[in-house]
Amino acid sequence: MLLSAATVLFSSAAPAQEKNESPKELELSYETFDQRPGSGWRKIADQGKYLEAAKLIDRYEKEAKVLEEWQRVNLRFHAGQLYAAAEEKDEALARFNAN
């Protein structure tokens, strides 16, 4: 019963944490999200969470209100690098070929 309660607690807590964390990162300016060391996707990648960082970049590009094309190119390139580091070769190639 204790294990069951812990499972319910953690499974309901994880999405809430994700929801609290993601919007903060997604609201950053392009410069802060993509270019500043230790911030945005780089903060996650620095922890070795390459796939999570790549997916965050994809989401940022999709949800950002205003991005210039050169910024989108940079984001796709960085996502491609991260997908490659996460051994997601098809996803990496898709980002590189989109540029």
Coordinates of C-alpha atoms in Angstrom, one line a residue:
M1 CA 0.0 0.0 0.0
L2 CA 2.9 2.4 0.8
L3 CA 4.5 1.7 -2.6
S4 CA 1.1 2.4 -4.3
A5 CA 0.8 5.7 -2.4
A6 CA 4.3 6.7 -3.3
T7 CA 3.7 5.8 -7.0
V8 CA 0.6 8.0 -7.1
L9 CA 2.4 10.8 -5.3
F10 CA 5.4 10.8 -7.7
S11 CA 3.4 10.3 -10.9
S12 CA 1.1 13.2 -10.1
A13 CA 4.0 15.4 -8.9
A14 CA 6.2 15.0 -12.0
P15 CA 3.9 16.7 -14.5
A16 CA 3.3 19.6 -12.1
Q17 CA 7.0 20.1 -11.8
E18 CA 7.5 20.0 -15.5
K19 CA 4.7 22.5 -16.1
N20 CA 6.3 24.9 -13.5
E21 CA 9.7 24.5 -15.0
S22 CA 9.0 24.6 -18.8
P23 CA 7.1 27.9 -19.0
K24 CA 9.9 29.7 -17.2
E25 CA 12.4 28.5 -19.7
L26 CA 10.1 29.2 -22.6
E27 CA 9.6 32.8 -21.6
L28 CA 13.2 33.7 -21.9
S29 CA 14.5 35.9 -24.6
Y30 CA 16.2 34.2 -27.5
E31 CA 19.6 35.5 -26.3
T32 CA 19.1 34.2 -22.8
F33 CA 17.6 30.9 -23.9
D34 CA 20.1 30.1 -26.6
Q35 CA 23.2 32.1 -26.2
R36 CA 23.9 32.6 -22.4
P37 CA 26.0 29.9 -20.7
G38 CA 24.2 28.2 -17.8
S39 CA 20.8 29.4 -19.0
G40 CA 18.0 28.1 -21.1
W41 CA 18.6 24.8 -22.8
R42 CA 22.3 25.0 -21.9
K43 CA 21.5 24.6 -18.2
I44 CA 19.8 21.2 -19.0
A45 CA 22.5 20.1 -21.4
D46 CA 25.2 20.8 -18.9
Q47 CA 23.5 18.2 -16.7
G48 CA 24.0 15.6 -19.5
K49 CA 20.2 15.7 -20.3
Y50 CA 20.8 16.1 -24.0
L51 CA 17.4 14.7 -25.2
E52 CA 15.5 16.8 -22.7
A53 CA 17.4 19.9 -23.8
A54 CA 16.8 19.1 -27.5
K55 CA 13.1 18.7 -27.0
L56 CA 13.0 22.0 -25.0
I57 CA 14.7 23.8 -28.0
D58 CA 12.1 22.3 -30.3
R59 CA 9.3 23.5 -28.0
Y60 CA 10.9 26.9 -27.7
E61 CA 11.1 27.3 -31.5
K62 CA 7.5 26.2 -31.9
E63 CA 6.1 28.4 -29.1
A64 CA 8.2 31.5 -29.4
K65 CA 6.2 34.5 -30.4
V66 CA 8.9 36.3 -32.5
L67 CA 12.0 34.7 -33.9
E68 CA 14.0 35.7 -36.9
E69 CA 15.0 33.0 -39.4
W70 CA 18.6 33.1 -38.4
Q71 CA 17.6 32.5 -34.8
R72 CA 15.5 29.5 -35.9
V73 CA 18.5 28.2 -37.8
N74 CA 20.7 28.4 -34.7
L75 CA 18.1 26.7 -32.6
R76 CA 17.7 23.8 -35.1
F77 CA 21.4 23.4 -35.3
H78 CA 21.8 23.3 -31.5
A79 CA 18.9 20.8 -31.3
G80 CA 20.6 18.7 -33.9
Q81 CA 23.8 18.6 -31.9
L82 CA 21.9 17.6 -28.8
Y83 CA 19.9 14.9 -30.6
A84 CA 23.2 13.5 -31.9
A85 CA 24.7 13.6 -28.4
A86 CA 21.6 11.6 -27.2
E87 CA 22.2 9.1 -30.1
E88 CA 18.9 10.1 -31.8
K89 CA 20.5 10.2 -35.2
D90 CA 17.2 10.5 -37.3
E91 CA 16.1 13.5 -35.2
A92 CA 19.5 15.1 -35.5
L93 CA 19.6 14.7 -39.2
A94 CA 16.1 16.1 -39.5
R95 CA 17.2 19.3 -37.7
F96 CA 20.4 19.6 -39.7
N97 CA 18.5 19.1 -43.0
A98 CA 15.9 21.7 -42.1
N99 CA 18.6 24.4 -42.2

